[in-house]
PDB file of C-alpha atoms in Angstrom:
ATOM      1  CA  LEU Z 259     -27.194   6.498  24.856  1.00 48.00           C
ATOM      2  CA  PHE Z 260     -23.847   4.883  25.542  1.00 45.00           C
ATOM      3  CA  GLU Z 261     -24.090   2.982  22.258  1.00 54.00           C
ATOM      4  CA  LEU Z 262     -24.733   6.258  20.418  1.00 44.00           C
ATOM      5  CA  ILE Z 263     -21.745   7.900  22.109  1.00 47.00           C
ATOM      6  CA  ASP Z 264     -19.573   4.948  21.125  1.00 52.00           C
ATOM      7  CA  GLN Z 265     -20.735   5.187  17.508  1.00 49.00           C
ATOM      8  CA  LEU Z 266     -19.988   8.889  17.396  1.00 48.00           C
ATOM      9  CA  SER Z 267     -16.549   8.279  18.853  1.00 49.00           C
ATOM     10  CA  SER Z 268     -15.833   5.568  16.270  1.00 50.00           C
ATOM     11  CA  ALA Z 269     -16.951   7.899  13.482  1.00 59.00           C
ATOM     12  CA  MET Z 270     -13.978  10.111  14.260  1.00 92.00           C
ATOM     13  CA  ASP Z 271     -11.693   7.463  12.829  1.00 97.00           C
ATOM     14  CA  GLY Z 272     -10.856   8.051   9.197  1.00 98.00           C
ATOM     15  CA  TYR Z 273      -9.449   5.218   7.095  1.00 98.00           C
ATOM     16  CA  ILE Z 274      -7.566   5.849   3.854  1.00 98.00           C
ATOM     17  CA  LEU Z 275      -7.689   2.614   1.846  1.00 98.00           C
ATOM     18  CA  ILE Z 276      -5.045   2.145  -0.849  1.00 98.00           C
ATOM     19  CA  HIS Z 277      -5.690  -0.812  -3.130  1.00 98.00           C
ATOM     20  CA  GLY Z 278      -3.207  -3.159  -4.772  1.00 98.00           C
ATOM     21  CA  LYS Z 279      -2.037  -3.537  -8.359  1.00 97.00           C
ATOM     22  CA  ASN Z 280      -4.640  -4.057 -11.115  1.00 96.00           C
ATOM     23  CA  THR Z 281      -7.583  -3.736  -8.772  1.00 97.00           C
ATOM     24  CA  GLY Z 282      -9.449  -0.931  -6.999  1.00 97.00           C
ATOM     25  CA  PRO Z 283     -12.951   0.547  -6.656  1.00 97.00           C
ATOM     26  CA  ARG Z 284     -13.878  -0.152 -10.287  1.00 96.00           C
ATOM     27  CA  ARG Z 285     -13.130  -3.867  -9.913  1.00 96.00           C
ATOM     28  CA  PRO Z 286     -16.100  -5.660  -8.298  1.00 93.00           C
ATOM     29  CA  ASP Z 287     -13.963  -8.297  -6.582  1.00 94.00           C
ATOM     30  CA  CYS Z 288     -11.371  -5.922  -5.146  1.00 96.00           C
ATOM     31  CA  ALA Z 289     -10.239  -7.242  -1.759  1.00 96.00           C
ATOM     32  CA  MET Z 290     -10.066  -3.716  -0.358  1.00 97.00           C
ATOM     33  CA  GLY Z 291     -13.660  -3.183  -1.430  1.00 96.00           C
ATOM     34  CA  VAL Z 292     -14.696  -5.835   1.077  1.00 96.00           C
ATOM     35  CA  LEU Z 293     -12.812  -4.050   3.855  1.00 98.00           C
ATOM     36  CA  ALA Z 294     -14.195  -0.673   2.759  1.00 98.00           C
ATOM     37  CA  ARG Z 295     -17.782  -1.859   3.052  1.00 97.00           C
ATOM     38  CA  LYS Z 296     -17.171  -3.167   6.563  1.00 97.00           C
ATOM     39  CA  LEU Z 297     -15.392  -0.018   7.761  1.00 98.00           C
ATOM     40  CA  GLU Z 298     -18.065   2.259   6.293  1.00 97.00           C
ATOM     41  CA  GLN Z 299     -20.553   0.800   8.760  1.00 96.00           C
ATOM     42  CA  HIS Z 300     -18.879   2.599  11.665  1.00 96.00           C
ATOM     43  CA  SER Z 301     -16.094   4.903  10.426  1.00 97.00           C
ATOM     44  CA  LEU Z 302     -15.196   7.449   7.775  1.00 97.00           C
ATOM     45  CA  VAL Z 303     -13.549   5.870   4.728  1.00 98.00           C
ATOM     46  CA  ASP Z 304     -11.719   7.244   1.704  1.00 98.00           C
ATOM     47  CA  TYR Z 305     -11.421   4.519  -0.940  1.00 98.00           C
ATOM     48  CA  ARG Z 306     -10.409   5.784  -4.360  1.00 97.00           C
ATOM     49  CA  ILE Z 307      -8.411   4.956  -7.483  1.00 98.00           C
ATOM     50  CA  TYR Z 308      -4.607   5.005  -7.350  1.00 98.00           C
ATOM     51  CA  PRO Z 309      -2.213   4.978 -10.353  1.00 98.00           C
ATOM     52  CA  TRP Z 310      -2.082   1.170 -10.560  1.00 98.00           C
ATOM     53  CA  GLU Z 311      -5.799   0.488 -10.825  1.00 97.00           C
ATOM     54  CA  TRP Z 312      -7.672  -2.224 -12.689  1.00 96.00           C
ATOM     55  CA  ASN Z 313      -7.072  -2.152 -16.462  1.00 93.00           C
ATOM     56  CA  ASN Z 314      -5.306   1.208 -16.159  1.00 94.00           C
ATOM     57  CA  LEU Z 315      -1.896   0.447 -14.717  1.00 96.00           C
ATOM     58  CA  TYR Z 316       0.715   3.170 -14.231  1.00 97.00           C
ATOM     59  CA  PHE Z 317      -1.363   6.083 -15.493  1.00 96.00           C
ATOM     60  CA  ASP Z 318       0.672   8.331 -13.200  1.00 97.00           C
ATOM     61  CA  THR Z 319       3.920   8.072 -11.249  1.00 98.00           C
ATOM     62  CA  PHE Z 320       4.281   6.069  -8.054  1.00 98.00           C
ATOM     63  CA  GLU Z 321       5.097   9.168  -5.997  1.00 97.00           C
ATOM     64  CA  SER Z 322       1.884  10.851  -7.151  1.00 98.00           C
ATOM     65  CA  SER Z 323       0.218   8.607  -4.559  1.00 98.00           C
ATOM     66  CA  PHE Z 324       1.712  10.867  -1.880  1.00 98.00           C
ATOM     67  CA  ASP Z 325      -0.383  13.829  -3.046  1.00 98.00           C
ATOM     68  CA  GLN Z 326      -3.421  11.577  -3.333  1.00 98.00           C
ATOM     69  CA  ILE Z 327      -3.016  10.478   0.283  1.00 98.00           C
ATOM     70  CA  VAL Z 328      -2.661  14.102   1.376  1.00 98.00           C
ATOM     71  CA  GLU Z 329      -5.905  14.901  -0.463  1.00 98.00           C
ATOM     72  CA  ALA Z 330      -7.623  11.876   1.079  1.00 98.00           C
ATOM     73  CA  ARG Z 331      -6.508  12.955   4.538  1.00 98.00           C
ATOM     74  CA  ASN Z 332      -7.878  16.449   3.978  1.00 98.00           C
ATOM     75  CA  ARG Z 333     -11.205  15.052   2.788  1.00 98.00           C
ATOM     76  CA  LEU Z 334     -11.540  12.925   5.927  1.00 98.00           C
ATOM     77  CA  LEU Z 335     -10.557  15.790   8.228  1.00 98.00           C
ATOM     78  CA  THR Z 336     -13.194  17.977   6.571  1.00 97.00           C
ATOM     79  CA  LYS Z 337     -15.782  15.287   7.313  1.00 97.00           C
ATOM     80  CA  GLY Z 338     -14.807  15.292  10.988  1.00 96.00           C
ATOM     81  CA  ALA Z 339     -12.104  12.652  11.310  1.00 97.00           C
ATOM     82  CA  THR Z 340      -9.724  13.214  14.202  1.00 96.00           C
ATOM     83  CA  ARG Z 341      -7.584  10.116  13.669  1.00 97.00           C
ATOM     84  CA  ILE Z 342      -6.226   9.036  10.282  1.00 98.00           C
ATOM     85  CA  HIS Z 343      -5.356   5.413   9.568  1.00 98.00           C
ATOM     86  CA  LEU Z 344      -3.466   4.539   6.386  1.00 98.00           C
ATOM     87  CA  VAL Z 345      -4.382   1.069   5.136  1.00 98.00           C
ATOM     88  CA  GLY Z 346      -2.525  -0.357   2.152  1.00 98.00           C
ATOM     89  CA  HIS Z 347      -2.876  -3.714   0.435  1.00 98.00           C
ATOM     90  CA  SER Z 348      -0.043  -5.108  -1.703  1.00 98.00           C
ATOM     91  CA  LEU Z 349       1.376  -2.214  -3.771  1.00 98.00           C
ATOM     92  CA  GLY Z 350      -0.871   0.021  -1.673  1.00 98.00           C
ATOM     93  CA  GLY Z 351       1.138  -1.039   1.385  1.00 98.00           C
ATOM     94  CA  ASN Z 352       4.241   0.129  -0.424  1.00 98.00           C
ATOM     95  CA  ALA Z 353       2.558   3.505  -0.989  1.00 98.00           C
ATOM     96  CA  VAL Z 354       1.663   3.730   2.710  1.00 98.00           C
ATOM     97  CA  LEU Z 355       5.330   3.362   3.665  1.00 98.00           C
ATOM     98  CA  TYR Z 356       6.386   5.841   0.983  1.00 98.00           C
ATOM     99  CA  TYR Z 357       3.985   8.410   2.443  1.00 98.00           C
ATOM    100  CA  ALA Z 358       5.087   7.684   6.024  1.00 98.00           C
ATOM    101  CA  SER Z 359       8.741   8.121   5.047  1.00 98.00           C
ATOM    102  CA  ARG Z 360       7.910  11.733   4.155  1.00 98.00           C
ATOM    103  CA  SER Z 361       5.141  12.698   6.573  1.00 98.00           C
ATOM    104  CA  THR Z 362       4.017  12.001  10.138  1.00 98.00           C
ATOM    105  CA  ALA Z 363       0.455  13.201   9.521  1.00 98.00           C
ATOM    106  CA  TYR Z 364      -1.313   9.983  10.454  1.00 98.00           C
ATOM    107  CA  SER Z 365      -2.313   7.965  13.534  1.00 98.00           C
ATOM    108  CA  THR Z 366      -1.537   4.397  12.429  1.00 98.00           C
ATOM    109  CA  LEU Z 367      -0.196   2.414   9.501  1.00 98.00           C
ATOM    110  CA  MET Z 368      -1.763  -0.872   8.378  1.00 99.00           C
ATOM    111  CA  LEU Z 369       0.158  -3.005   5.910  1.00 99.00           C
ATOM    112  CA  LEU Z 370      -1.855  -5.830   4.377  1.00 98.00           C
ATOM    113  CA  ALA Z 371       0.517  -8.150   2.487  1.00 98.00           C
ATOM    114  CA  PRO Z 372       2.709  -5.195   1.381  1.00 98.00           C
ATOM    115  CA  ALA Z 373       4.377  -5.933  -1.944  1.00 98.00           C
ATOM    116  CA  HIS Z 374       6.250  -4.700  -5.041  1.00 97.00           C
ATOM    117  CA  ASN Z 375       9.483  -4.018  -3.162  1.00 98.00           C
ATOM    118  CA  THR Z 376      12.163  -3.130  -5.713  1.00 98.00           C
ATOM    119  CA  GLU Z 377      14.896  -3.841  -3.165  1.00 98.00           C
ATOM    120  CA  ILE Z 378      14.311  -7.611  -3.433  1.00 97.00           C
ATOM    121  CA  PRO Z 379      17.029  -9.382  -5.493  1.00 96.00           C
ATOM    122  CA  PHE Z 380      14.530 -11.606  -7.319  1.00 95.00           C
ATOM    123  CA  ILE Z 381      12.580  -8.568  -8.534  1.00 96.00           C
ATOM    124  CA  ASN Z 382      15.851  -6.954  -9.626  1.00 96.00           C
ATOM    125  CA  TRP Z 383      16.699 -10.090 -11.607  1.00 97.00           C
ATOM    126  CA  LEU Z 384      13.217 -10.338 -13.103  1.00 97.00           C
ATOM    127  CA  THR Z 385      13.128  -6.733 -14.323  1.00 98.00           C
ATOM    128  CA  ASN Z 386      16.813  -6.239 -15.146  1.00 97.00           C
ATOM    129  CA  TRP Z 387      16.440  -6.647 -18.924  1.00 97.00           C
ATOM    130  CA  SER Z 388      13.364  -4.416 -19.069  1.00 98.00           C
ATOM    131  CA  ILE Z 389      15.029  -1.695 -17.010  1.00 98.00           C
ATOM    132  CA  SER Z 390      18.007  -1.759 -19.382  1.00 98.00           C
ATOM    133  CA  GLU Z 391      15.675  -1.513 -22.376  1.00 98.00           C
ATOM    134  CA  ALA Z 392      13.719   1.315 -20.758  1.00 98.00           C
ATOM    135  CA  ARG Z 393      16.896   3.269 -20.065  1.00 98.00           C
ATOM    136  CA  ARG Z 394      18.049   2.704 -23.623  1.00 98.00           C
ATOM    137  CA  ALA Z 395      14.726   4.012 -24.917  1.00 98.00           C
ATOM    138  CA  ILE Z 396      14.920   7.082 -22.683  1.00 98.00           C
ATOM    139  CA  LYS Z 397      18.451   7.804 -23.876  1.00 98.00           C
ATOM    140  CA  SER Z 398      17.249   7.672 -27.487  1.00 98.00           C
ATOM    141  CA  GLY Z 399      14.394  10.104 -26.777  1.00 98.00           C
ATOM    142  CA  GLN Z 400      11.648   7.455 -26.639  1.00 98.00           C
ATOM    143  CA  GLY Z 401      10.957   7.683 -22.907  1.00 98.00           C
ATOM    144  CA  ASP Z 402       7.273   8.519 -23.312  1.00 97.00           C
ATOM    145  CA  ARG Z 403       6.482   5.954 -25.987  1.00 97.00           C
ATOM    146  CA  GLU Z 404       4.879   2.762 -24.660  1.00 97.00           C
ATOM    147  CA  MET Z 405       6.701  -0.536 -25.107  1.00 98.00           C
ATOM    148  CA  PRO Z 406       6.123  -4.084 -23.743  1.00 98.00           C
ATOM    149  CA  LEU Z 407       8.155  -4.604 -20.574  1.00 98.00           C
ATOM    150  CA  ILE Z 408       8.166  -7.230 -17.832  1.00 97.00           C
ATOM    151  CA  ASP Z 409       5.561  -6.867 -15.087  1.00 97.00           C
ATOM    152  CA  PHE Z 410       4.389  -9.191 -12.324  1.00 96.00           C
ATOM    153  CA  ASN Z 411       1.444  -9.616  -9.978  1.00 93.00           C
ATOM    154  CA  VAL Z 412       1.617 -12.174  -7.148  1.00 92.00           C
ATOM    155  CA  ASP Z 413       2.606 -15.404  -8.997  1.00 89.00           C
ATOM    156  CA  ARG Z 414       2.078 -14.087 -12.537  1.00 94.00           C
ATOM    157  CA  VAL Z 415       4.807 -12.722 -14.802  1.00 96.00           C
ATOM    158  CA  TYR Z 416       3.818 -11.053 -18.074  1.00 96.00           C
ATOM    159  CA  THR Z 417       4.554  -8.074 -20.305  1.00 96.00           C
ATOM    160  CA  TYR Z 418       2.681  -4.809 -20.091  1.00 96.00           C
ATOM    161  CA  ASN Z 419       2.779  -1.786 -22.397  1.00 97.00           C
ATOM    162  CA  ILE Z 420       4.220   1.062 -20.363  1.00 97.00           C
ATOM    163  CA  THR Z 421       6.352   4.118 -21.068  1.00 98.00           C
ATOM    164  CA  PRO Z 422      10.027   3.711 -20.157  1.00 98.00           C
ATOM    165  CA  HIS Z 423       9.872   6.729 -17.837  1.00 98.00           C
ATOM    166  CA  ARG Z 424       7.026   5.192 -15.850  1.00 98.00           C
ATOM    167  CA  TYR Z 425       8.695   1.791 -15.852  1.00 98.00           C
ATOM    168  CA  ILE Z 426      11.859   3.150 -14.288  1.00 98.00           C
ATOM    169  CA  ASN Z 427       9.727   5.030 -11.777  1.00 98.00           C
ATOM    170  CA  PHE Z 428       7.870   1.908 -10.609  1.00 98.00           C
ATOM    171  CA  PHE Z 429      10.511  -0.804 -11.050  1.00 98.00           C
ATOM    172  CA  SER Z 430      14.000   0.635 -10.547  1.00 98.00           C
ATOM    173  CA  LYS Z 431      15.721  -0.160  -7.254  1.00 97.00           C
ATOM    174  CA  GLU Z 432      16.756   3.482  -7.127  1.00 97.00           C
ATOM    175  CA  GLY Z 433      13.165   4.649  -7.571  1.00 97.00           C
ATOM    176  CA  PRO Z 434      10.437   5.528  -5.038  1.00 98.00           C
ATOM    177  CA  ALA Z 435       8.911   2.015  -4.905  1.00 98.00           C
ATOM    178  CA  ASN Z 436      11.861   0.671  -2.901  1.00 98.00           C
ATOM    179  CA  MET Z 437       9.896  -0.347   0.190  1.00 98.00           C
ATOM    180  CA  THR Z 438      12.998  -1.200   2.227  1.00 98.00           C
ATOM    181  CA  GLU Z 439      14.379   2.304   1.729  1.00 98.00           C
ATOM    182  CA  SER Z 440      11.044   3.843   2.704  1.00 98.00           C
ATOM    183  CA  ALA Z 441      10.904   1.707   5.849  1.00 98.00           C
ATOM    184  CA  LEU Z 442      14.400   2.802   6.869  1.00 98.00           C
ATOM    185  CA  LYS Z 443      13.461   6.481   6.520  1.00 98.00           C
ATOM    186  CA  ILE Z 444      10.564   6.246   9.000  1.00 98.00           C
ATOM    187  CA  THR Z 445      11.993   7.325  12.357  1.00 94.00           C
ATOM    188  CA  ASN Z 446       8.963   8.439  14.399  1.00 97.00           C
ATOM    189  CA  ARG Z 447       8.251   4.888  15.697  1.00 98.00           C
ATOM    190  CA  PRO Z 448       4.689   4.640  14.321  1.00 98.00           C
ATOM    191  CA  HIS Z 449       1.956   2.262  15.400  1.00 98.00           C
ATOM    192  CA  VAL Z 450       1.981  -0.413  12.684  1.00 98.00           C
ATOM    193  CA  TYR Z 451      -0.232  -3.450  12.087  1.00 98.00           C
ATOM    194  CA  CYS Z 452       1.302  -5.723   9.462  1.00 98.00           C
ATOM    195  CA  ILE Z 453      -0.328  -8.846   8.009  1.00 98.00           C
ATOM    196  CA  VAL Z 454       2.100 -11.267   6.328  1.00 98.00           C
ATOM    197  CA  PRO Z 455       0.122 -14.279   5.020  1.00 98.00           C
ATOM    198  CA  THR Z 456       2.006 -17.567   4.942  1.00 98.00           C
ATOM    199  CA  GLU Z 457       0.248 -18.760   1.763  1.00 98.00           C
ATOM    200  CA  ASP Z 458       1.333 -15.696  -0.216  1.00 98.00           C
ATOM    201  CA  SER Z 459       4.555 -15.911  -2.222  1.00 96.00           C
ATOM    202  CA  THR Z 460       4.883 -12.109  -2.276  1.00 97.00           C
ATOM    203  CA  GLN Z 461       5.443 -12.196   1.478  1.00 98.00           C
ATOM    204  CA  ASN Z 462       8.486 -14.476   1.548  1.00 97.00           C
ATOM    205  CA  THR Z 463      10.764 -11.476   2.097  1.00 97.00           C
ATOM    206  CA  THR Z 464       8.476  -9.060   3.967  1.00 98.00           C
ATOM    207  CA  VAL Z 465       9.740  -9.851   7.456  1.00 98.00           C
ATOM    208  CA  ASP Z 466      13.417  -9.414   6.509  1.00 98.00           C
ATOM    209  CA  TYR Z 467      13.082  -6.632   3.947  1.00 98.00           C
ATOM    210  CA  VAL Z 468      10.302  -4.552   5.506  1.00 98.00           C
ATOM    211  CA  TRP Z 469       9.251  -5.408   9.053  1.00 98.00           C
ATOM    212  CA  ASN Z 470      12.783  -5.812  10.419  1.00 98.00           C
ATOM    213  CA  ARG Z 471      13.787  -2.486   8.836  1.00 98.00           C
ATOM    214  CA  LEU Z 472      11.032  -0.536  10.586  1.00 98.00           C
ATOM    215  CA  GLN Z 473      11.365   1.224  13.924  1.00 98.00           C
ATOM    216  CA  VAL Z 474       7.895   0.754  15.375  1.00 98.00           C
ATOM    217  CA  SER Z 475       6.037   1.417  18.623  1.00 98.00           C
ATOM    218  CA  GLU Z 476       5.685  -1.240  21.330  1.00 98.00           C
ATOM    219  CA  GLN Z 477       2.010  -1.533  20.402  1.00 98.00           C
ATOM    220  CA  SER Z 478       2.815  -2.531  16.826  1.00 98.00           C
ATOM    221  CA  VAL Z 479       1.828  -5.982  15.617  1.00 98.00           C
ATOM    222  CA  MET Z 480       3.051  -8.309  12.887  1.00 98.00           C
ATOM    223  CA  VAL Z 481       0.937 -11.417  12.294  1.00 98.00           C
ATOM    224  CA  ARG Z 482       1.424 -14.390   9.951  1.00 98.00           C
ATOM    225  CA  PRO Z 483      -1.980 -15.980   9.302  1.00 98.00           C
ATOM    226  CA  ALA Z 484      -2.442 -19.026   7.088  1.00 98.00           C
ATOM    227  CA  ASP Z 485      -4.060 -16.970   4.355  1.00 98.00           C
ATOM    228  CA  THR Z 486      -3.613 -15.700   0.804  1.00 98.00           C
ATOM    229  CA  HIS Z 487      -2.566 -12.394  -0.697  1.00 98.00           C
ATOM    230  CA  ASN Z 488      -6.111 -11.104  -1.135  1.00 97.00           C
ATOM    231  CA  GLY Z 489      -7.211 -12.684   2.122  1.00 98.00           C
ATOM    232  CA  ALA Z 490      -4.964 -10.205   3.926  1.00 98.00           C
ATOM    233  CA  ALA Z 491      -7.365  -7.426   2.925  1.00 98.00           C
ATOM    234  CA  ARG Z 492     -10.628  -9.347   3.067  1.00 97.00           C
ATOM    235  CA  ASN Z 493     -10.529 -11.168   6.371  1.00 98.00           C
ATOM    236  CA  TYR Z 494      -9.139  -9.052   9.224  1.00 98.00           C
ATOM    237  CA  HIS Z 495     -11.499  -6.130   9.732  1.00 98.00           C
ATOM    238  CA  ASP Z 496     -12.296  -7.118  13.331  1.00 98.00           C
ATOM    239  CA  ASP Z 497      -8.622  -7.517  14.265  1.00 98.00           C
ATOM    240  CA  LEU Z 498      -7.667  -4.143  12.799  1.00 98.00           C
ATOM    241  CA  VAL Z 499     -10.511  -2.298  14.532  1.00 98.00           C
ATOM    242  CA  LYS Z 500      -9.833  -4.010  17.864  1.00 98.00           C
ATOM    243  CA  TRP Z 501      -6.187  -2.935  17.636  1.00 98.00           C
ATOM    244  CA  VAL Z 502      -7.223   0.667  16.930  1.00 98.00           C
ATOM    245  CA  ASP Z 503      -9.717   0.588  19.810  1.00 97.00           C
ATOM    246  CA  ASN Z 504      -6.983  -0.616  22.170  1.00 97.00           C
ATOM    247  CA  LEU Z 505      -4.773   2.280  21.112  1.00 97.00           C
ATOM    248  CA  LYS Z 506      -7.640   4.713  21.699  1.00 96.00           C
ATOM    249  CA  SER Z 507      -8.495   3.248  25.084  1.00 95.00           C
ATOM    250  CA  THR Z 508      -4.967   3.948  26.322  1.00 95.00           C
ATOM    251  CA  ASN Z 509      -4.853   7.428  24.725  1.00 95.00           C
ATOM    252  CA  LEU Z 510      -2.005   6.455  22.427  1.00 96.00           C
ATOM    253  CA  ILE Z 511      -3.783   7.928  19.400  1.00 96.00           C
TER     254      ILE Z 511
END
């Protein structure tokens, strides 16, 4: 009986999983897919495609993820969720902070190797030429015509065919994907669990440019495991759930 009560209580947790760049539910090896399968064993989960999915990058604007998260939250509430946890991996972590900078409708934030921060000087340097070309194309009326521009994913740098309008949206420092700016706008001191793997080059600036810019609750946690970028999403289900359970046991969520 007590085990059944505990299972019912756990089922009231709803997890919104936001995948990273060039991955997602349609990619069999998606790191978030591993976490989704584990969470589905005891909680409600919303794990869907976002506008940077596998083989379909940038099919919508970065800020469209806000409306998607709102819809995901509503779906989970309809299913009976009473607590909403936003879980973002890589670029998905960026989207979590963007949402939290504009809404307090959540219980916790979980950032798993959050990445694609357009505030970082190296990213500015890497994309500077492409941003100039995109702006030039927009000025000449070619803003919705795809062109090859610089993109990156973990340690890879390559070109990707993208419209100049979308490129500016995702890559400009002044755009919505500036994770540092989003972090600074969050003032409600949320409960945050942040995983910053030491073997992940995308995380070299996360502590300074994201974690140290957040105002978080005393129960928030930042950990630095000896792991990889994808490992941040694959390997810490038990730690995340234990943290949530501790918050529930003290009536903090």
